[in-house]
XYZ file of N, CA and C in Angstrom:
792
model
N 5.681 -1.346 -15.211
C 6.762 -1.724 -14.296
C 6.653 -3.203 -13.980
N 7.744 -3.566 -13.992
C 8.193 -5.448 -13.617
C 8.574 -5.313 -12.546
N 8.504 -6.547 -12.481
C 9.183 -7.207 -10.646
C 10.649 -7.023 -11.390
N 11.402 -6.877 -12.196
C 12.785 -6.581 -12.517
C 13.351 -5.751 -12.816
N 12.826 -4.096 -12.514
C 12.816 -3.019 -12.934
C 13.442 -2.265 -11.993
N 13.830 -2.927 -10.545
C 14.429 -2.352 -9.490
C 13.647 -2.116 -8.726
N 12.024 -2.764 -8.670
C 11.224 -1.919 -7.465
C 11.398 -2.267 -6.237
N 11.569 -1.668 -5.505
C 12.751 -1.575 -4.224
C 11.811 -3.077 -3.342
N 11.192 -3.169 -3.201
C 10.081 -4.339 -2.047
C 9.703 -5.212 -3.159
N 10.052 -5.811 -3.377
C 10.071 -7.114 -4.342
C 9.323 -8.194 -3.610
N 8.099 -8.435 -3.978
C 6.723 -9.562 -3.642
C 8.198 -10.776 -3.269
N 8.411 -11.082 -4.529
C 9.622 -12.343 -4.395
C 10.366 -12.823 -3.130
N 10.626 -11.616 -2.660
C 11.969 -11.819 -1.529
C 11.015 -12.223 -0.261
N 11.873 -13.098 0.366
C 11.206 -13.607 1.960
C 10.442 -12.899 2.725
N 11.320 -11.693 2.734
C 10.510 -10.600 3.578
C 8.956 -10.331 3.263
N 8.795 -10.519 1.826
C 7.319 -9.352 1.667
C 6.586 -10.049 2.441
N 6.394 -11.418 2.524
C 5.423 -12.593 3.183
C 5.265 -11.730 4.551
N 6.257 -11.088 5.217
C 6.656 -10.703 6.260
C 5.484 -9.137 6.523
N 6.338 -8.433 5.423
C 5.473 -7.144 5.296
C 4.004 -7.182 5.107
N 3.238 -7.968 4.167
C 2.099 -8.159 3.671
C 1.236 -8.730 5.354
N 2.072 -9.451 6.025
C 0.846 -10.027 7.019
C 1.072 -8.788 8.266
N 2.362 -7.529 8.165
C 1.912 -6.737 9.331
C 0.904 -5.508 8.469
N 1.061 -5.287 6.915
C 0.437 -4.385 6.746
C -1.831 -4.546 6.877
N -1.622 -5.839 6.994
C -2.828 -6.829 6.965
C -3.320 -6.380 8.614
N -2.532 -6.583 9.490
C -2.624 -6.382 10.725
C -3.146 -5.100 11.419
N -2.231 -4.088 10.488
C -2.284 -2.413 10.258
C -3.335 -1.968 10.297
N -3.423 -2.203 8.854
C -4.745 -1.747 8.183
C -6.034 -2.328 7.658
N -5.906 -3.439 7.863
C -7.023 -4.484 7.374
C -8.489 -3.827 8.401
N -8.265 -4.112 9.469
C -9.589 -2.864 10.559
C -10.031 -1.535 9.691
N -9.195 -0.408 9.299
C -9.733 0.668 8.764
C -9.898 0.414 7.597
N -9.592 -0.467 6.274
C -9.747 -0.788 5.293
C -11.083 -1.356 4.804
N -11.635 -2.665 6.006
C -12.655 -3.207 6.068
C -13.938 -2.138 6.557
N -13.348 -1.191 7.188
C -14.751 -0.248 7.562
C -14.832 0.434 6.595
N -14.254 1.007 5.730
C -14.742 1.967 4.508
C -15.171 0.891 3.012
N -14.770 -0.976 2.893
C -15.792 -0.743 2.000
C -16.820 -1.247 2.732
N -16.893 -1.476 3.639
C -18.264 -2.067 4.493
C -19.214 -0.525 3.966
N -18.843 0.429 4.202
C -19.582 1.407 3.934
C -20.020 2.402 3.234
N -19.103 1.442 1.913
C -19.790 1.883 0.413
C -20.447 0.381 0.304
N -20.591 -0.797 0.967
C -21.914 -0.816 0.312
C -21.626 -2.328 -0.339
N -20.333 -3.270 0.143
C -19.847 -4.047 -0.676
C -21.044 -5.537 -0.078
N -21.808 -6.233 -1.283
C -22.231 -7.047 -0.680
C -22.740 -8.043 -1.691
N -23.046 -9.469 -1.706
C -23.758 -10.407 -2.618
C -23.465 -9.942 -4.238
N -22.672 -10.508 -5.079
C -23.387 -10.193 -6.467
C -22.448 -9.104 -6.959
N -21.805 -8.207 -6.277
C -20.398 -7.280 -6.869
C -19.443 -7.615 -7.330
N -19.224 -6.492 -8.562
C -18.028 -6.942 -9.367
C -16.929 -5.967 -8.412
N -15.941 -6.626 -8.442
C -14.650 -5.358 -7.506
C -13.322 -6.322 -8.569
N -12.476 -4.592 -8.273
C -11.105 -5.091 -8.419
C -10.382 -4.572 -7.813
N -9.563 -5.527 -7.074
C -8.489 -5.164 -5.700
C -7.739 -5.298 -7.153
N -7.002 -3.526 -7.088
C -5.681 -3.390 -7.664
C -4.078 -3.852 -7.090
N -3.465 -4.154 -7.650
C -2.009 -4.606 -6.880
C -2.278 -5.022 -5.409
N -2.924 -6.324 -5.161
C -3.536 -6.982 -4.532
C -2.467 -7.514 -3.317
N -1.291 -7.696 -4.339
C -0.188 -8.239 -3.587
C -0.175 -9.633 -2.409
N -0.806 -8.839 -0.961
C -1.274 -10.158 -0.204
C -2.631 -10.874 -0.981
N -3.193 -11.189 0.393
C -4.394 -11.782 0.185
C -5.688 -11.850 1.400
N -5.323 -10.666 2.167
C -6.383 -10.567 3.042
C -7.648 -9.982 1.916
N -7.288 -8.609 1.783
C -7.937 -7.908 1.235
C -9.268 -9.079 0.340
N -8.537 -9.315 -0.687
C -9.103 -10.078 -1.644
C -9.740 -11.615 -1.118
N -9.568 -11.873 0.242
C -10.257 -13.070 0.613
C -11.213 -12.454 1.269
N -11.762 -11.104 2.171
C -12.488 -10.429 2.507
C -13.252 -10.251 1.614
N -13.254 -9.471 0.131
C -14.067 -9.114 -0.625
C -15.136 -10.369 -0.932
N -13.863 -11.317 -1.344
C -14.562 -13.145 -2.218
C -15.838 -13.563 -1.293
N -15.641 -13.200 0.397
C -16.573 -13.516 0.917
C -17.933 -12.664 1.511
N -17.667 -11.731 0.851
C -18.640 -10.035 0.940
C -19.618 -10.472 -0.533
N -18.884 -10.887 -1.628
C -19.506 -11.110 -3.032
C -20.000 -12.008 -3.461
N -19.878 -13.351 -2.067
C -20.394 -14.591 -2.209
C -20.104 -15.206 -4.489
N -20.891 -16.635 -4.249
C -20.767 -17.168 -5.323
C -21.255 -15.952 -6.637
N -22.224 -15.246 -6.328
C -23.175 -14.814 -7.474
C -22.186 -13.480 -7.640
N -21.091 -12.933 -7.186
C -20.270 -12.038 -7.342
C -18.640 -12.169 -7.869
N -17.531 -11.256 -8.125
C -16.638 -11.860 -8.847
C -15.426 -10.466 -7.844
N -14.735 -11.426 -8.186
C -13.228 -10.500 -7.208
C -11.985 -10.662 -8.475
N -11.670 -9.889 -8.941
C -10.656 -9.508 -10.064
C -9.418 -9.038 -9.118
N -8.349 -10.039 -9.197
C -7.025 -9.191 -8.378
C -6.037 -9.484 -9.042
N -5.392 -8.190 -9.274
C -4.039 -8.136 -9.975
C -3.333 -7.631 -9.073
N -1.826 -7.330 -10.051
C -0.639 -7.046 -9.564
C 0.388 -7.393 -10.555
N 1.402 -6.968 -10.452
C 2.356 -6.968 -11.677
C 3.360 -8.047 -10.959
N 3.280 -8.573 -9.744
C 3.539 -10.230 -9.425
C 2.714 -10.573 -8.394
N 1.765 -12.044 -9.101
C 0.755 -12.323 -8.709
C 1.205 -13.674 -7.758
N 2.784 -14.251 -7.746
C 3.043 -15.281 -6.874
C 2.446 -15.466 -5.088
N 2.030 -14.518 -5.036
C 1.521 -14.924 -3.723
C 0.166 -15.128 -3.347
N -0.285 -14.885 -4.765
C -2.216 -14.686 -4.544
C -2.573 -16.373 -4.965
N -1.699 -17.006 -5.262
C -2.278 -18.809 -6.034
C -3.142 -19.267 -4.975
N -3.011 -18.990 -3.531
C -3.733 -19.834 -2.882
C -5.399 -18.824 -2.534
N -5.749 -18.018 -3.208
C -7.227 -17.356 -3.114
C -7.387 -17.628 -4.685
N -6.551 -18.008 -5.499
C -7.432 -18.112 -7.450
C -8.239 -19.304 -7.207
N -9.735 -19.022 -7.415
C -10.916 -19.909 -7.303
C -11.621 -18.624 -7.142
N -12.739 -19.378 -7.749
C -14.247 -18.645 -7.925
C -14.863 -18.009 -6.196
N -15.495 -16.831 -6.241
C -15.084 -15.859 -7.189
C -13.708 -14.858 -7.578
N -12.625 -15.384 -7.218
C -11.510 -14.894 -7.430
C -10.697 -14.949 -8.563
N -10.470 -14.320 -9.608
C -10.013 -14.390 -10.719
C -8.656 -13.510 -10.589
N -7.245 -14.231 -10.346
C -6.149 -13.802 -10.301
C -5.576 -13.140 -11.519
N -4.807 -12.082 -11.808
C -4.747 -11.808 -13.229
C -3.148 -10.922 -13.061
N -2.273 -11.215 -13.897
C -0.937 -10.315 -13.897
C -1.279 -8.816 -15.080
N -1.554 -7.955 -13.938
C -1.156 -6.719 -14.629
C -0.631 -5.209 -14.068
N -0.355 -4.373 -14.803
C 0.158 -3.463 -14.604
C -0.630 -2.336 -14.619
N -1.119 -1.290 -13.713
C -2.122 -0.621 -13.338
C -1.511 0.662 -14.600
N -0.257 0.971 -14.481
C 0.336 1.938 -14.798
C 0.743 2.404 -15.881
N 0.649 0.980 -16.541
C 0.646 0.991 -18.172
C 0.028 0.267 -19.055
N -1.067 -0.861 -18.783
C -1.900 -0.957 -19.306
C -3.546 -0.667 -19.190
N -3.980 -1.063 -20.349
C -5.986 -0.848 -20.435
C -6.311 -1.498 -19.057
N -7.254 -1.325 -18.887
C -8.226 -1.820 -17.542
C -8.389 -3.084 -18.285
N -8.619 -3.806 -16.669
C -8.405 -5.773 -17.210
C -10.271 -5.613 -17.651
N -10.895 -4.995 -17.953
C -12.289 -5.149 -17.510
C -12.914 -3.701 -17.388
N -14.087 -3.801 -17.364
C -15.105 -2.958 -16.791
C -16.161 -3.133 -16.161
N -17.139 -2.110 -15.808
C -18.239 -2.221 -15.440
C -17.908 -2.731 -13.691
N -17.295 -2.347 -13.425
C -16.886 -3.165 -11.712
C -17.436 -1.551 -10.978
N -18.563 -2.498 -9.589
C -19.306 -1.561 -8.778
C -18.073 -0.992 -7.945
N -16.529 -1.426 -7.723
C -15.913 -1.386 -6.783
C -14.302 -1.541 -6.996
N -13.624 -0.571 -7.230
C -12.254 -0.771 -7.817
C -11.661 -0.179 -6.855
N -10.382 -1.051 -5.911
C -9.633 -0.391 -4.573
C -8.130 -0.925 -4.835
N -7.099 0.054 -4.204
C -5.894 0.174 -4.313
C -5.686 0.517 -2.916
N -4.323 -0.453 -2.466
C -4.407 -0.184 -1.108
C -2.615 -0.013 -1.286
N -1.620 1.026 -0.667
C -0.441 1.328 -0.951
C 0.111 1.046 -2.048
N -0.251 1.301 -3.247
C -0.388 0.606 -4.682
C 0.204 1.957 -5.477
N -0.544 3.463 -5.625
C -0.187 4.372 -6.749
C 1.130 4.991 -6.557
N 1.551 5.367 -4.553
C 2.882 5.642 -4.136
C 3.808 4.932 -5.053
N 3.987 3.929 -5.221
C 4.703 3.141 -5.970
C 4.662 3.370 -7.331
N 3.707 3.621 -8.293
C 3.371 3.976 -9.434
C 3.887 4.915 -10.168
N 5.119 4.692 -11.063
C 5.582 5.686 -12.137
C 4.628 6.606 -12.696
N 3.583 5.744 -13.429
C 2.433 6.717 -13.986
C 1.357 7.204 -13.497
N 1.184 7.362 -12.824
C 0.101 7.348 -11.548
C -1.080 7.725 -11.756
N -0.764 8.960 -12.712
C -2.468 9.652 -13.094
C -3.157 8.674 -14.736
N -2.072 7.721 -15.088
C -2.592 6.677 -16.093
C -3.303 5.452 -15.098
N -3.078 5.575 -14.272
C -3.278 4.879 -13.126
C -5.101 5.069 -12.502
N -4.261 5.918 -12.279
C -5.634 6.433 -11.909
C -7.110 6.258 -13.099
N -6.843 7.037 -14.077
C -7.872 7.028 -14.785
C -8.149 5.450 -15.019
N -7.073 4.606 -15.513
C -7.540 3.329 -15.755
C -8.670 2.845 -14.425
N -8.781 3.063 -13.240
C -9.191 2.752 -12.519
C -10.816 3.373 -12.378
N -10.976 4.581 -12.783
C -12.115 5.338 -12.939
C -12.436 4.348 -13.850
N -11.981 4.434 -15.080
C -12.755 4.214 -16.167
C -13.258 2.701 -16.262
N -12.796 1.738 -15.000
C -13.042 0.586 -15.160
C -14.679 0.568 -14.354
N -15.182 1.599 -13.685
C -15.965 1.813 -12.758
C -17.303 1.865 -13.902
N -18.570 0.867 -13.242
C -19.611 1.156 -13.687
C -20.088 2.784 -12.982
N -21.332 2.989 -13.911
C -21.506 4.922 -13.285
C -22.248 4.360 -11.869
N -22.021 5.230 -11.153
C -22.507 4.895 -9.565
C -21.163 3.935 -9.202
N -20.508 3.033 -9.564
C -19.683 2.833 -9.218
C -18.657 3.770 -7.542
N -18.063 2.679 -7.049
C -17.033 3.623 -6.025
C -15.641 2.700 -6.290
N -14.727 4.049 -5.997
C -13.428 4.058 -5.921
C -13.004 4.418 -4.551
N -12.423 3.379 -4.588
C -11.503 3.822 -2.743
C -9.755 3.594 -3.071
N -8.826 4.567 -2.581
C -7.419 4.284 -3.068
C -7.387 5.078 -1.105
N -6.487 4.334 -1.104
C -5.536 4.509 0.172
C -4.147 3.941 -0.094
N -3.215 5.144 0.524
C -2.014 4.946 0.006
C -1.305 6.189 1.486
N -0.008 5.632 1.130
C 1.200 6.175 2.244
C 1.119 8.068 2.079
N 1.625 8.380 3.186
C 2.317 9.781 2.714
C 3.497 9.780 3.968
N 4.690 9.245 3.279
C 5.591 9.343 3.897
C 6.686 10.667 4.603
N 6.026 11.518 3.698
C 6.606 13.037 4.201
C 5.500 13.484 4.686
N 4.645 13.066 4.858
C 3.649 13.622 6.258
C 4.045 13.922 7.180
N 4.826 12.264 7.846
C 5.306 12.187 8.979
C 6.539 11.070 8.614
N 7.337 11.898 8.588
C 8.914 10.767 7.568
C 9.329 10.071 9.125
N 8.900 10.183 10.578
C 10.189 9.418 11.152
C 9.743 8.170 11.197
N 10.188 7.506 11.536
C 10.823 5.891 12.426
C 9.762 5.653 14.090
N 10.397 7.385 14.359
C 10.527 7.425 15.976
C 9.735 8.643 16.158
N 8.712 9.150 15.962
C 8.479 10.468 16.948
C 8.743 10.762 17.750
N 8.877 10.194 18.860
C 9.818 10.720 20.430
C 11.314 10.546 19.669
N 12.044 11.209 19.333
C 13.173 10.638 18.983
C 14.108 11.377 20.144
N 14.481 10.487 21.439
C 14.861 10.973 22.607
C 16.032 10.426 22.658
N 16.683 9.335 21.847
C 17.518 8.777 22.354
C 18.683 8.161 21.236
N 19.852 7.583 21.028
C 20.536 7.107 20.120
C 19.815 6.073 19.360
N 18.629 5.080 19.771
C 18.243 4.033 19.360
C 17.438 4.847 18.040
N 16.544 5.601 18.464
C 15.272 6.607 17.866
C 16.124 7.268 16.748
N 17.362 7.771 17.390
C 18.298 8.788 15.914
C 18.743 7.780 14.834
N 19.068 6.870 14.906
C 19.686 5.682 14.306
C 18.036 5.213 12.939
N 17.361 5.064 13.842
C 16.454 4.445 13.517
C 15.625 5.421 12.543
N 15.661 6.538 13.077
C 15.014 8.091 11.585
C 15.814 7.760 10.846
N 17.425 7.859 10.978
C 18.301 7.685 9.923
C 18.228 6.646 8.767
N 18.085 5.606 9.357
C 17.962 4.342 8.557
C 16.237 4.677 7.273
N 15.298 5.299 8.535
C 13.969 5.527 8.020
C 14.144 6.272 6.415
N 15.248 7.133 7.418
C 15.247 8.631 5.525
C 16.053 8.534 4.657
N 17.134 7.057 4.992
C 17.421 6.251 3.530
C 16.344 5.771 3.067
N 15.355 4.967 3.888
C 14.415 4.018 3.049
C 13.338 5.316 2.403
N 13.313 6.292 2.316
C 12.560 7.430 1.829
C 13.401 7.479 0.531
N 14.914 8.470 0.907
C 15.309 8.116 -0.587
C 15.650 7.106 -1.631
N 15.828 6.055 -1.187
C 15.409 4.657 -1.753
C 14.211 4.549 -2.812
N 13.229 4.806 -1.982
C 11.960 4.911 -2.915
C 11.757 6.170 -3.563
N 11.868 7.677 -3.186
C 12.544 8.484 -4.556
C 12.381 8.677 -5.585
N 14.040 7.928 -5.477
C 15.008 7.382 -6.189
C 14.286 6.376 -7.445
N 13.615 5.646 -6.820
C 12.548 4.727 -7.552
C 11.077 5.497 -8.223
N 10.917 6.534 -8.017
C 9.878 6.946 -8.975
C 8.890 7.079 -7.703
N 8.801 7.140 -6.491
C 8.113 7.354 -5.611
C 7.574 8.325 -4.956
N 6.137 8.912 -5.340
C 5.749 10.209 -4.471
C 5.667 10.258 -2.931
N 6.379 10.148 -2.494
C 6.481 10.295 -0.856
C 5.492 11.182 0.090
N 4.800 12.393 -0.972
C 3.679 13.280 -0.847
C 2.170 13.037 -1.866
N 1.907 11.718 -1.904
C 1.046 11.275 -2.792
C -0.308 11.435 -2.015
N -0.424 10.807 -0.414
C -1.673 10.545 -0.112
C -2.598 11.692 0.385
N -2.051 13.168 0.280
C -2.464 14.055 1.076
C -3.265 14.436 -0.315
N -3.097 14.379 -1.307
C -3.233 14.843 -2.689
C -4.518 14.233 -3.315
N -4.932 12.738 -2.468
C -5.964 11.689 -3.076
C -7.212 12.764 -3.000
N -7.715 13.350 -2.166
C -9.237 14.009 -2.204
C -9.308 14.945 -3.485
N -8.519 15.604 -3.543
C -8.244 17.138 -4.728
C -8.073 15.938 -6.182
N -7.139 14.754 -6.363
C -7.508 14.256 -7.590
C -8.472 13.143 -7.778
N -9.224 12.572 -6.837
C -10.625 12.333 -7.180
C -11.502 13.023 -7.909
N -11.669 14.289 -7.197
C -12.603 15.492 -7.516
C -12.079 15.705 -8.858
N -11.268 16.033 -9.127
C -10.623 16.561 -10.477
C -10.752 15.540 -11.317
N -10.691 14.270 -11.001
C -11.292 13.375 -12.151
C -12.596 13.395 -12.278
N -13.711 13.790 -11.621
C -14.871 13.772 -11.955
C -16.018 12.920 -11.004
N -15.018 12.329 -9.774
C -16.338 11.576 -8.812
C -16.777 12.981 -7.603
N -17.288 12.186 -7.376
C -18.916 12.685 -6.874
C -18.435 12.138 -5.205
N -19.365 12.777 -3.934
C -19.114 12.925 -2.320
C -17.616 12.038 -2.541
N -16.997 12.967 -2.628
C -15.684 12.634 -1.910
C -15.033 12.580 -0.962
N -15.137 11.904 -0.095
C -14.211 11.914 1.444
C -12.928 11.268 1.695
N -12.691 11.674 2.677
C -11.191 10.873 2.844
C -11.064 10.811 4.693
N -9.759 9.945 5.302
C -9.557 10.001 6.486
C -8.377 9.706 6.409
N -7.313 9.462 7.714
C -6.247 9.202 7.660
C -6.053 8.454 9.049
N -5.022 7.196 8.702
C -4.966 6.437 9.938
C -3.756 6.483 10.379
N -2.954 6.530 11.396
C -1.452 6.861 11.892
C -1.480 6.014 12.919
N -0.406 4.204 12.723
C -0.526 3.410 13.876
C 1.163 4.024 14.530
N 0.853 3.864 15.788
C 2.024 4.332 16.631
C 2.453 2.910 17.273
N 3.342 2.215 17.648
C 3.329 1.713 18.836
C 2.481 0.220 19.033
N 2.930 -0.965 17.552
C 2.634 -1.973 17.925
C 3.138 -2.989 17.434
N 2.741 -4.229 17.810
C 3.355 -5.474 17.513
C 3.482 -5.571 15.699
N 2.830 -5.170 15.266
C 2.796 -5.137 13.696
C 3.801 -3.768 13.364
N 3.671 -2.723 13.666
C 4.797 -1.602 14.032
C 6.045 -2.734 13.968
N 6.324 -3.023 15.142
C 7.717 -3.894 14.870
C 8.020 -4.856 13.992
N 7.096 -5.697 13.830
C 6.881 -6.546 12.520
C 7.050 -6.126 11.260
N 6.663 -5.064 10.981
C 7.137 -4.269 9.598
C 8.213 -3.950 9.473
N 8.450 -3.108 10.394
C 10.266 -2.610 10.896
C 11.045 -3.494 10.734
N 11.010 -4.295 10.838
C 11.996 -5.654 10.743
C 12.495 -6.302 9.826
N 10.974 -6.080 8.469
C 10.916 -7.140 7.768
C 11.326 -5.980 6.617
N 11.071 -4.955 6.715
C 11.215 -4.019 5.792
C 12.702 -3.379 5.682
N 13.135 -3.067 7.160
C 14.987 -2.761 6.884
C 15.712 -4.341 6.605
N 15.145 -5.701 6.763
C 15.983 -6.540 6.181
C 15.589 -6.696 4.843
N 14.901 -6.398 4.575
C 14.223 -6.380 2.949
C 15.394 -5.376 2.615
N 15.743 -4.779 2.772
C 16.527 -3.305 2.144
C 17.713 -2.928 2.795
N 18.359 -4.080 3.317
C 19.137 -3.546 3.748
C 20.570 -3.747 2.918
N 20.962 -4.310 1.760
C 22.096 -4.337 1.340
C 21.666 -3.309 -0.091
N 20.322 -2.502 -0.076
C 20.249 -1.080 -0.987
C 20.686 -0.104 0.150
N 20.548 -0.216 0.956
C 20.656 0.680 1.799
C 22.147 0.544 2.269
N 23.044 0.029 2.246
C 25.084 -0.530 2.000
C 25.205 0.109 1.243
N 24.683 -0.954 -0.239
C 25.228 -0.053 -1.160
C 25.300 1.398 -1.805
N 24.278 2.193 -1.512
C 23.989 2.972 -1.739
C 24.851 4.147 -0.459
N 25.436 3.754 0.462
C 26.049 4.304 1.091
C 25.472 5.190 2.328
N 24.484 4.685 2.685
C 23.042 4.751 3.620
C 22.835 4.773 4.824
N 23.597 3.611 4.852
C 23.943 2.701 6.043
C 25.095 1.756 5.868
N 25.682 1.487 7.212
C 26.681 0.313 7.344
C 25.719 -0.560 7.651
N 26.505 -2.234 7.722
C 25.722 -2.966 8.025
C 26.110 -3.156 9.448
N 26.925 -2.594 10.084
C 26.979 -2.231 11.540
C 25.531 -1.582 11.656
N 25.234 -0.269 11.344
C 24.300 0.387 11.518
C 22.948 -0.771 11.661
N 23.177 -1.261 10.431
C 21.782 -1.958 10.316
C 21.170 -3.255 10.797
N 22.598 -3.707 11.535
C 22.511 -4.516 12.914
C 21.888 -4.531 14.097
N 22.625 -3.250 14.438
C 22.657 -2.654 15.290
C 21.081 -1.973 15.931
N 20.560 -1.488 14.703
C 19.139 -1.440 14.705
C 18.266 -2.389 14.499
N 17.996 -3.819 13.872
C 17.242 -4.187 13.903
C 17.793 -5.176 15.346
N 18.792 -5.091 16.527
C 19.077 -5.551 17.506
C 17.778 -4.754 18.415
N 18.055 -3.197 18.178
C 17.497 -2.621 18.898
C 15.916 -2.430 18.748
N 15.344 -2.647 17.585
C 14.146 -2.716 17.494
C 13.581 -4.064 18.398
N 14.561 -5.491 18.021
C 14.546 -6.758 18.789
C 13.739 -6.374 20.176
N 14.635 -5.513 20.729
C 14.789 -5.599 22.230
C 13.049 -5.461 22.693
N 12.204 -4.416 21.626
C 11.092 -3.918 21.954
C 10.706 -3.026 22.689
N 12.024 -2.132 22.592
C 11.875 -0.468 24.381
C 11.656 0.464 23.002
N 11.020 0.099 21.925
C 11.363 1.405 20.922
C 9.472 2.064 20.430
N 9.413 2.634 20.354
C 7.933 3.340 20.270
C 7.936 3.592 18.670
N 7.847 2.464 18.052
C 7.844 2.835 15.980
C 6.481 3.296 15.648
N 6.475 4.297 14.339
C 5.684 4.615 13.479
C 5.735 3.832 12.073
N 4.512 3.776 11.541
C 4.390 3.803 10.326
C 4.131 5.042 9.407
N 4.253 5.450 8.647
C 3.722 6.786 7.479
C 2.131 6.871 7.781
N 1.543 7.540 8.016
C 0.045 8.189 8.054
C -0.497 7.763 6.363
N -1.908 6.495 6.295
C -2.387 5.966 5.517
C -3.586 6.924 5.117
N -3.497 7.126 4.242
C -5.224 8.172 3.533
C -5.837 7.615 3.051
N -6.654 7.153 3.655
C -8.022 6.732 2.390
C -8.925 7.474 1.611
N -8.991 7.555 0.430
C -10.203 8.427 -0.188
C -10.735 7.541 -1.113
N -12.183 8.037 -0.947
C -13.150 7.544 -1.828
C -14.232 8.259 -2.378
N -14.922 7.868 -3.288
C -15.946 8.798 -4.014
C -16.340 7.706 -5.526
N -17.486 8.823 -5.973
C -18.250 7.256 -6.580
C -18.716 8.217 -8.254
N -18.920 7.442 -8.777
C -18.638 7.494 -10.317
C -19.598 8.128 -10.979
N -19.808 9.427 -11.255
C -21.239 9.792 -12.160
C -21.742 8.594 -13.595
């Protein structure tokens, strides 16, 4: 898959800059505690898959110091130019349809990366198989039909508006080749590929400044798929990101799963 293939959140567009620093905000805290605790330190090879921002991958560069190496792709790498330097080796690829950039890496992580993924279980394995043995794999990714709303309290016209708009941007992605029920699924296909103590957790932010920050950046990211497609008006989609503005609104994000487990 290309950045020209229709994938609905396009790195390119203004917004992602937008999305990438609330999902950073999100999840960067629970992200940083699970590889802190496989173990990431001095001298590791890792590859942040579809890297996209650049928290992630400036965290690792400085966990792996000089004597270690940080491999980050993505199938558009325009936003990573300012972390390419040692040990950061920027690289354009596609998780989903090509060979592993590499092997032998103590540490291969995907962070909202396979949801997106046409091929997913080519995906996957490429990612095992890039793993030295003992190696760990950590993938955390969305499950948007976990918990599909906008609004859990949905008490009011602002909250109904705002699911609505939410369960276009569901079929949107779809529509796009998107498992919307992917992250509940990560523990059962670890195991089934063949790693070893497998765990998982799940993080659900309710109710914050990055909450709105996403919301924002993500229905203006999408909002003339969401016109055309007959979704929304752009009354509607005014109208809501007025009302998100205001800040009286209590937003969700999709419930994040992390799983991990480590490589015979």
């Amino acid at each position: 898959m290309t950045p020209s293939d229709g994938y609905l959140l396009d790195n390119r567009q203004a917004e992602a800059g937008q999305r990438f620093d609330a999902f950073a905000s999100l999840f960067d805290p629970a992200t940083f505690r699970h590889l802190e605790r496989l173990g990431i330190g001095p001298g590791r090879r890792c590859w942040e898959v579809g890297a996209g921002g650049t928290s992630v991958v400036s965290w690792l560069a400085r966990k792996v110091g000089p004597t270690g190496t940080v491999l980050a792709t993505d199938i558009d790498t325009s936003r990573l130019d300012t972390v390419a330097r040692p040990p950061v080796e920027v690289r354009t690829h596609d998780v989903g349809a090509e060979e592993p950039p590499g092997g032998g890496f103590d540490l291969v992580h995907a962070r909202l990366v396979l949801v997106h993924v046409p091929d997913r279980e080519r995906a996957l394995r490429s990612m095992i198989e890039a793993l030295r043995p003992g190696g760990r794999l950590l993938i955390e990714d969305a499950d948007p039909a976990l918990q599909p709303l906008s609004c859990p309290d949905e008490h009011g016209p602002e909250e109904l508006l705002a699911n609505r708009l939410r369960q276009g941007f569901r079929r949107l992605l779809a529509e796009r080749g998107a498992d919307l029920s992917y992250g509940r699924r990560l523990p059962r296909l670890l195991r089934e590929a063949g790693l070893r103590h497998v765990e998982a957790d799940a993080y659900f932010p309710l109710t914050s400044p990055a909450c709105t920050a996403l919301e924002l950046a993500t229905v203006r990211q999408i909002r003339d798929r969401l016109v055309e497609a007959g979704l929304a008006t752009d009354e509607d989609v005014d109208r809501h990101l007025a009302n998100v503005a205001a800040g009286g609104m209590d937003l969700a994000t999709a419930p994040m799963i992390s799983a991990w487990g480590r490589k015979v």
